[in-house]
Coordinates of C-alpha atoms and ligand atoms in Angstrom, one line a residue:
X3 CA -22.6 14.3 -15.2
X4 CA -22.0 11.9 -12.5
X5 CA -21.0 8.5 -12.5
X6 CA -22.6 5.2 -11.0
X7 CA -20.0 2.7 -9.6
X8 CA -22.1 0.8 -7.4
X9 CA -25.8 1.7 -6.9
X10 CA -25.9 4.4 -4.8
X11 CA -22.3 5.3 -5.3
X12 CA -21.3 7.4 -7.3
X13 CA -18.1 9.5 -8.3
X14 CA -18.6 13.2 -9.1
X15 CA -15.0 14.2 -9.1
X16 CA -13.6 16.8 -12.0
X17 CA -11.6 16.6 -15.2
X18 CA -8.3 18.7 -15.5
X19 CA -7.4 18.2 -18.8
X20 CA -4.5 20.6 -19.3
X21 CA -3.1 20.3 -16.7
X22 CA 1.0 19.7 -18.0
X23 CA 3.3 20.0 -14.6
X24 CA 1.9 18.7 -11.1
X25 CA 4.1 20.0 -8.7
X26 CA 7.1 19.2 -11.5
X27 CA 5.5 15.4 -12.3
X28 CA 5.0 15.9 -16.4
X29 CA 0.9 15.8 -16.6
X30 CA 1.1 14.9 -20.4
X31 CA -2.1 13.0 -20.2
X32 CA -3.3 16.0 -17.6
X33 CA -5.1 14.0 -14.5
X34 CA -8.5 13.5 -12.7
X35 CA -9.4 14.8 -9.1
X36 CA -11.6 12.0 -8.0
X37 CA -14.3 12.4 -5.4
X38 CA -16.9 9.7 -4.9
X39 CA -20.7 9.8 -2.7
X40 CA -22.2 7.3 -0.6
X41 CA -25.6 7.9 -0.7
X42 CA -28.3 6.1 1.8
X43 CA -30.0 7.7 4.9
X44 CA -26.9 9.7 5.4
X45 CA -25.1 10.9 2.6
X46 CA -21.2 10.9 2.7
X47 CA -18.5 13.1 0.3
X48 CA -15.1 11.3 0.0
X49 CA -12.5 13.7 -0.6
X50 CA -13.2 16.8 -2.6
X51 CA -11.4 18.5 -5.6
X52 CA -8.4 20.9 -5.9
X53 CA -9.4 24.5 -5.5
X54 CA -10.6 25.8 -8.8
X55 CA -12.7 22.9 -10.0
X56 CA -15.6 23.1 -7.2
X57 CA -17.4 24.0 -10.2
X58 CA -17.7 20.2 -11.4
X59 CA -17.5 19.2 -8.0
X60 CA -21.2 20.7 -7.5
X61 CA -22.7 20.5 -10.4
X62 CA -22.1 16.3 -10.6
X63 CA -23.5 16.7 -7.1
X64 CA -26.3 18.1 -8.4
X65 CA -26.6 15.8 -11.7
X66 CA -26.7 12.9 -8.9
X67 CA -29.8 14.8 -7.2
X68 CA -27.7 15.3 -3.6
X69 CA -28.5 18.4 -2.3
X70 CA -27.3 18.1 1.4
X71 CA -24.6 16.5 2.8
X72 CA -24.5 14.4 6.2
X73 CA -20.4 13.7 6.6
X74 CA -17.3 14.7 4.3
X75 CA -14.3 12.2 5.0
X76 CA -10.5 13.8 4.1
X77 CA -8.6 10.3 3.3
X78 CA -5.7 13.0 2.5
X79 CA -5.4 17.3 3.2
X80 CA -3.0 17.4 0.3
X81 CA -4.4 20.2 -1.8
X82 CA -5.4 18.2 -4.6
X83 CA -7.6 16.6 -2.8
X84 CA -8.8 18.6 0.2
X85 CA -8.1 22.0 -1.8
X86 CA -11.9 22.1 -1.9
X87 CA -13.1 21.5 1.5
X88 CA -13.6 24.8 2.7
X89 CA -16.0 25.6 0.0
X90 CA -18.1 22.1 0.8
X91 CA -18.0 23.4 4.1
X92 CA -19.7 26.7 2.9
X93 CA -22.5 25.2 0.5
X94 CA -23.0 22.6 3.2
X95 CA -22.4 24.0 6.6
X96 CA -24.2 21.1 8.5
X97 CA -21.9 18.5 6.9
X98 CA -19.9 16.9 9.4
X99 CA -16.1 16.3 8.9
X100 CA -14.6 13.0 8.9
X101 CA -11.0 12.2 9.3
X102 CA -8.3 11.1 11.1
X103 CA -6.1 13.0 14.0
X104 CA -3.3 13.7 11.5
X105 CA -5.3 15.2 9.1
X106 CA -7.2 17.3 11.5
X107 CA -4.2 18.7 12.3
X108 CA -2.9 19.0 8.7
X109 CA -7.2 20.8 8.0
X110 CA -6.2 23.3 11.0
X111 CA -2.1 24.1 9.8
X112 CA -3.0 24.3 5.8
X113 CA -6.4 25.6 5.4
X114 CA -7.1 27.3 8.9
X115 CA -10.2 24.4 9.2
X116 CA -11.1 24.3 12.9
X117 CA -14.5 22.9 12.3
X118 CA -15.2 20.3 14.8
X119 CA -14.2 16.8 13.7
X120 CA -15.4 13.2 14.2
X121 CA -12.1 11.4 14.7
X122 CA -11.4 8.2 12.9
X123 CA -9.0 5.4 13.2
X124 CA -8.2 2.0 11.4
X125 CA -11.2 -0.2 11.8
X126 CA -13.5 2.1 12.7
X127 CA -17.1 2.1 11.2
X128 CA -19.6 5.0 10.2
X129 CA -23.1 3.5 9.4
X130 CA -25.0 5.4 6.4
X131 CA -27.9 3.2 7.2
X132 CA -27.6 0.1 5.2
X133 CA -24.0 0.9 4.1
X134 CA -20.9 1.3 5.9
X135 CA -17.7 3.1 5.9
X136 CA -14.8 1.6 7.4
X137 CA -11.0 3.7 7.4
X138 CA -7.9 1.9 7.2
X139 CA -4.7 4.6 8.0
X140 CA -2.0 4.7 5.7
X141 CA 0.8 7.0 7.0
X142 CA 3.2 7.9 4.0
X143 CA 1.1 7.0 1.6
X144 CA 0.6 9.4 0.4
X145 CA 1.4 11.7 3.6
X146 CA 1.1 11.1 7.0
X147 CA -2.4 11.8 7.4
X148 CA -3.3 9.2 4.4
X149 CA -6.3 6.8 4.9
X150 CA -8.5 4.6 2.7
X151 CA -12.0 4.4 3.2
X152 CA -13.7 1.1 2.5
X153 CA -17.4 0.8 1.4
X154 CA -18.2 -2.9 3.4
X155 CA -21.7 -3.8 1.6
X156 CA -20.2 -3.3 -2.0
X157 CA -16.8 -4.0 -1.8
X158 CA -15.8 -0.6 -2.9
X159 CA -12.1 0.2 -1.9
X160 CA -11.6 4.6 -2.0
X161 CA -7.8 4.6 -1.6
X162 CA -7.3 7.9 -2.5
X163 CA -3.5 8.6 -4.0
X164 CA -2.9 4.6 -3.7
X165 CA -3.7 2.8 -7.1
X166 CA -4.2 6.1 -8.8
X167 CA -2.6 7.9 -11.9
X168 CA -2.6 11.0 -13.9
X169 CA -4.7 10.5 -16.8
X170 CA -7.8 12.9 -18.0
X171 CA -10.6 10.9 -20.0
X172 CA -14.2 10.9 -20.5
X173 CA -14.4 7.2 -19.5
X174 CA -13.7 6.1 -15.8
X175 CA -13.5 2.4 -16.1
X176 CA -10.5 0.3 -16.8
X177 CA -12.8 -2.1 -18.6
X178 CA -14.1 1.1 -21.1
X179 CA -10.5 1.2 -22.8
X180 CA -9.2 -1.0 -25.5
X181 CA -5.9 -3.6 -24.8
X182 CA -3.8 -1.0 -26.3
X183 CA -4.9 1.8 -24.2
X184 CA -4.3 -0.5 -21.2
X185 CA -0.5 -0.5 -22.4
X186 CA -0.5 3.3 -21.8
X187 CA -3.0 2.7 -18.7
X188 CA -0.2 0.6 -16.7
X189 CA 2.7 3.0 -17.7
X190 CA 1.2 5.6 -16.3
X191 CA 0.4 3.6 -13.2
X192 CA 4.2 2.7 -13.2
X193 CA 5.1 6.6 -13.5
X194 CA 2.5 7.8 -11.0
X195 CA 4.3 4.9 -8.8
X196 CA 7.9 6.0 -9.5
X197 CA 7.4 9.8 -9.1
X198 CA 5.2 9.8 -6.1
X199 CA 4.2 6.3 -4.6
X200 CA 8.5 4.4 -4.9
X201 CA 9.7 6.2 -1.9
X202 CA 6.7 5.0 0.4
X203 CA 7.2 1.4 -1.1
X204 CA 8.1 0.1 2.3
X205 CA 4.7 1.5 3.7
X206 CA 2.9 0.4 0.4
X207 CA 4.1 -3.1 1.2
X208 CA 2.6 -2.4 5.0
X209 CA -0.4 -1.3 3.6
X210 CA -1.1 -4.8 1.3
X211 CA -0.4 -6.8 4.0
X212 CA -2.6 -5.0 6.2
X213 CA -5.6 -5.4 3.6
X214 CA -4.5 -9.4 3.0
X215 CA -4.9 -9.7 7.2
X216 CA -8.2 -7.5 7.4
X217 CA -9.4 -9.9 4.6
X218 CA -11.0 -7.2 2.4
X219 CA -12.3 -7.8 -1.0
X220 CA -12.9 -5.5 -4.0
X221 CA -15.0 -5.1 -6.5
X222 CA -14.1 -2.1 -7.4
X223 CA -10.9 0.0 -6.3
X224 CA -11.3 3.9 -7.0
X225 CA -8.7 6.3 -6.5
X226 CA -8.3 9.8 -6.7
X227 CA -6.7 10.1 -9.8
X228 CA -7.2 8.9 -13.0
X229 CA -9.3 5.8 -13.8
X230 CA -11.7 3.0 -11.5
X231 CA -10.3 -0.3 -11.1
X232 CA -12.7 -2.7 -11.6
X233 CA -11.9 -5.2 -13.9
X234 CA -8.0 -5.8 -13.7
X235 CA -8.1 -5.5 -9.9
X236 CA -5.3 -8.4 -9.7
X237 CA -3.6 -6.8 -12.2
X238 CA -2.9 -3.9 -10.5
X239 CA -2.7 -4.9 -7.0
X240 CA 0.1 -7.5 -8.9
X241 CA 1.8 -4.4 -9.9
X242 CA 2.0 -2.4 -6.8
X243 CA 3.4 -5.9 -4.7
X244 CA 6.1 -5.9 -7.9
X245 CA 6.9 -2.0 -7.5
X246 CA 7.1 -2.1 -3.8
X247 CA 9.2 -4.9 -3.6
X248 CA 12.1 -3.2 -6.4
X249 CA 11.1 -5.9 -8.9
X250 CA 12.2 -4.8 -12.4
X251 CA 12.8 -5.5 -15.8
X252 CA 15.8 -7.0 -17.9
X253 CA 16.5 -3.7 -19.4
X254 CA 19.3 -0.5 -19.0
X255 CA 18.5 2.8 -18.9
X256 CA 21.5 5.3 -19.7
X257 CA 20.8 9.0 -18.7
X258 CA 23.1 11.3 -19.5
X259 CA 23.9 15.2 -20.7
X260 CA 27.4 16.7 -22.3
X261 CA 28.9 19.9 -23.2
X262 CA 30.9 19.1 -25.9
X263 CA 29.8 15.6 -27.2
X264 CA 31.9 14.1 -25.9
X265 CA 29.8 12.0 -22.9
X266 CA 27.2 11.5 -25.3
X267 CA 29.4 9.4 -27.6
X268 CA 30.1 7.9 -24.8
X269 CA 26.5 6.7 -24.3
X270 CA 26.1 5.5 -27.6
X271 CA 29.4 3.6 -27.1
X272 CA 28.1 2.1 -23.9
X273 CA 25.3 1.1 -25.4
X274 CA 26.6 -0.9 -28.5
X275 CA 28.2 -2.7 -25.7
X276 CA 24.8 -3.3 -24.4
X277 CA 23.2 -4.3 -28.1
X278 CA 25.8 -6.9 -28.5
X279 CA 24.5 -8.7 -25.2
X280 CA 21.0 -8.7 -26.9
X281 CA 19.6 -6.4 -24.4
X282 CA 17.0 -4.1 -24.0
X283 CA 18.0 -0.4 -23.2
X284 CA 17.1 3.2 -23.3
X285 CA 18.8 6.3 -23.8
X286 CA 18.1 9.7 -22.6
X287 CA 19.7 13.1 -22.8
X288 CA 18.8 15.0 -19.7
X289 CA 18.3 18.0 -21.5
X290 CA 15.6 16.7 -23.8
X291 CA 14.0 14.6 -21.7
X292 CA 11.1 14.4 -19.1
X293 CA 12.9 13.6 -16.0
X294 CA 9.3 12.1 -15.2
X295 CA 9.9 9.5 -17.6
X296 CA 13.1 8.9 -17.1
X297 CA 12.4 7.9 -13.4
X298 CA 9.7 5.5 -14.3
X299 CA 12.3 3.8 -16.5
X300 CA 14.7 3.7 -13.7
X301 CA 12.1 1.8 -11.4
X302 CA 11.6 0.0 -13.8
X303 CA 15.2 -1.3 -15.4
X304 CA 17.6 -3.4 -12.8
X305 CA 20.5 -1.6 -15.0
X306 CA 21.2 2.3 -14.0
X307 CA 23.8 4.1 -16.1
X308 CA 24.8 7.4 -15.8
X309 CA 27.2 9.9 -17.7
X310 CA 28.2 13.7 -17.0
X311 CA 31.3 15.9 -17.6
X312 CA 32.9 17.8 -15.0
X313 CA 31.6 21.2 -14.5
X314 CA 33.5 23.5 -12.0
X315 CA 34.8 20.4 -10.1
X316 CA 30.9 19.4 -10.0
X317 CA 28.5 16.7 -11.8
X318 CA 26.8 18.9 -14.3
X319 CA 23.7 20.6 -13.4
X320 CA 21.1 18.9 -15.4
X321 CA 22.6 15.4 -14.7
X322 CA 23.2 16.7 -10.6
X323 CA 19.4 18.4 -11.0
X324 CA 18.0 14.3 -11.9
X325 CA 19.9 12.6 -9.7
X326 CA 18.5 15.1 -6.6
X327 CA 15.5 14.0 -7.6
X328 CA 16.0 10.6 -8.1
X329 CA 18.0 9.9 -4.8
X330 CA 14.7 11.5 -2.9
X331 CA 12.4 8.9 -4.5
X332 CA 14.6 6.1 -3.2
X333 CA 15.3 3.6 -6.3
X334 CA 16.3 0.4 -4.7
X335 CA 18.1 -2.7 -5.9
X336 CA 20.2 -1.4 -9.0
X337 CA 23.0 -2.5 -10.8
X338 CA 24.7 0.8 -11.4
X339 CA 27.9 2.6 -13.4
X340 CA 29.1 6.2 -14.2
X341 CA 30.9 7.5 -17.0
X342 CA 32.4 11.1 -18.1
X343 CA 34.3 13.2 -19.9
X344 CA 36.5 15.9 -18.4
X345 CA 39.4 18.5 -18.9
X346 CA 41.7 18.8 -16.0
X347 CA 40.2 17.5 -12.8
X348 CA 37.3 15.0 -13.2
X349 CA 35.2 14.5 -10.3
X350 CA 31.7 14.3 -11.3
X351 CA 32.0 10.2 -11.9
X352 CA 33.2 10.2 -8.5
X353 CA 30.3 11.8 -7.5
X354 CA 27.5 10.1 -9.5
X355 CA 29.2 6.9 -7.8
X356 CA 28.8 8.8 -4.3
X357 CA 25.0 9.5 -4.9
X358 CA 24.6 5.2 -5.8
X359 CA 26.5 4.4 -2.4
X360 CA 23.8 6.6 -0.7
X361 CA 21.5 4.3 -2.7
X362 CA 23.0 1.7 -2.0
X363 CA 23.3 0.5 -5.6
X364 CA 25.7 -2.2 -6.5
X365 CA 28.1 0.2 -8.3
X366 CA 29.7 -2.3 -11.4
X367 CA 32.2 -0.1 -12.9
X368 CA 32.9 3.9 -13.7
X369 CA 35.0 5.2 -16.6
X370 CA 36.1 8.8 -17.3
X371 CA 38.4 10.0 -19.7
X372 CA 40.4 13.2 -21.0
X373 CA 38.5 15.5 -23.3
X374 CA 37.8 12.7 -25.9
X375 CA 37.9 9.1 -25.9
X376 CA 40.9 7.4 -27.4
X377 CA 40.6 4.1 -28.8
X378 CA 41.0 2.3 -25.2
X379 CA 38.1 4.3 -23.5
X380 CA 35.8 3.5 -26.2
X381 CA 36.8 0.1 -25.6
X382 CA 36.7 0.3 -22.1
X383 CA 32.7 1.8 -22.5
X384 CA 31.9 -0.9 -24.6
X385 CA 33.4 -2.9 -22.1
X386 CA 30.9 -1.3 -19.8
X387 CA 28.3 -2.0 -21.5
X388 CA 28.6 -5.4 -22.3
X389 CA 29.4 -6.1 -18.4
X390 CA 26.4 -4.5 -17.5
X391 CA 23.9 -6.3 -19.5
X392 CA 25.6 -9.6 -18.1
X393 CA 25.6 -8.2 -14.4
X394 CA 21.1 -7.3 -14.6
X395 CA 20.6 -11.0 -16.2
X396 CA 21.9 -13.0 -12.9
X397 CA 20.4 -9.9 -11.0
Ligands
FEO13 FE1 -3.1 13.3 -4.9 FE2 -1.0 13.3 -2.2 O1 -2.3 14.0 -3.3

């Protein structure tokens, strides 16, 4: 079935429930691919579906009785979103593409698309008849063919990857879920920000200042993934200022992995040293762990601490695997420290602490130790600890 957001608007996007890894990010919650119709004299498709799910795509479209199509607009040619414009293009050969210069370019290079195109750019209008589209570019966010497109009469903000999150469900509103699903709603908009939006926060912050200056007002904010924003609006857009600016919490994440135990008692010694300070932490053991929510708990902590042994004179592969990852998403604005065991030569603390330089963390101490900690190293990783949770509360 379709869904009304606005009269006349409606979103006929698809459901992909099991879906468990996109592109790496955990899916535990699968995700949504959201596509959305403005329907008047002319009828417009914004954004289609990933390959594989036309299926829904079509057969909302036909639930919502639209049976030709006037213009398709690509905010975005990743393949999650524009996976399914060729076959829109086949069921509606008369529909006229929409886009910007970018993302022509990206329709030509990824999907051989060389259907003529009606170039867009920020503040340009398409009139449906009494409703009108009006595109906003966003470079970087998600790619650098990203736009918004912005329904003027109604208020109705399509910002495709921007606002979005990975969560399958059979209701689409924010206001259909309960206070306690809302807790799991926002901490999935926090992980969808720190796995795919953190690195683009300077362009994020671009982006909401650009929307403050054009003066445009929502009712409703609908992005391609996950759920429609129309009741905590603020609540979001609060969010996304907080996250783009490295605002965080009063809180310590410690990531590590060990070979022989001996790092990990070290984590549990650096965080007593943390519990004495009264303050709130979180442990995880690389192997174990989704490194997708281990991320979203480094955006959000001001505290990062991070243990590995030595491995072959290198950090060891699990811990070096995370921190690849993490140093591409950009964390800004941590309070940082490394801690390891070793045998003979020790340099993966040296190393961790490399990787925070090239952050640009403030790096507050490091420890590494022989084999097993005597009684001074545990000391001194208490020590650490306890100097850490002091260090994040004048942060
Ligand atoms: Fe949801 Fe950048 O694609």
């Amino acid at each position: 079935m379709h869904v009304t957001i606005k009269p006349d608007i409606y979103w006929v996007g698809a459901i992909d429930w099991n879906v468990r890894s996109f592109h790496g990010y955990q899916t535990k919650y699968g995700t949504t691919y959201n596509s959305y119709v403005v329907e008047d004299e002319k009828v417009a498709l914004v954004d289609t579906v990933k390959k594989g799910f036309e299926d829904q795509l079509f057969s909302r479209l036909e639930h919502a009785g639209i049976d030709s199509l006037d213009y398709l607009v690509v905010n975005h040619i990743e393949m999650d979103h524009a996976g399914s414009v060729r076959s829109v293009l086949e069921k509606f050969p008369e529909v006229q593409l929409v886009t910007n210069e970018r993302a022509k370019k990206g329709l030509e290079d990824a999907y051989g698309i060389e259907k003529e195109v009606m170039i867009v750019d920020t503040g340009d209008e398409l009139s449906l008849g009494e409703k009108t589209l009006t595109f906003v570019r966003t470079p970087m966010v998600h790619w650098p063919d990203s736009m918004v497109t912005y329904a003027v009469e109604d208020k109705v903000l399509l910002p495709n990857d921007a606002f979005g999150l990975h969560y399958a469900s059979n209701k689409r509103f924010d206001d259909e879920f309960s206070e306690e699903e809302m807790g799991r709603i926002f901490y999935e908009a926090a992980k969808y920000y720190a796995n795919i939006v953190l690195v683009y926060s300077k362009h994020v912050q671009r982006v909401l200042n650009k929307v403050e200056e054009l003066g445009l007002e929502f009712d409703v904010i609908a992005p391609s993934h996950g759920i429609i924003w129309r009741d905590k609006i603020p609540e979001i857009i609060q969010r996304y200022k907080a996250w783009s600016s490295g605002e965080a919490e009063d809180k310590i994440v410690i990531i590590y992995d060990s070979m022989w135990k001996h790092t990990e008692e070290a984590a549990y010694q650096v965080a007593k040293g943390i519990d004495e300070k009264k303050t709130d932490y979180r442990i995880y053991n690389l192997k174990k762990s989704d490194w997708t929510e281990v991320m979203t708990e480094v955006m959000l902590s001001k505290g990062v601490i991070v243990g590995s042994p030595t491995l072959n004179g290198e950090i060891y592969p699990t811990v070096a695997g995370f921190l690849t990852y993490m140093k591409g998403l950009e964390p800004f604005d941590k309070s940082a420290a490394a801690f390891g065991s070793y045998g003979w030569s020790g340099e993966a603390v040296g190393k961790i602490v490399n990787i925070f330089d090239e952050l640009d963390f403030d790096t507050i101490g490091k420890a590494k130790w022989v084999f097993k900690a005597d009684e001074d190293g545990l000391s001194d990783l208490k020590n650490l600890g306890r100097e850490m949770a002091e260090k994040i509360k004048t942060q």
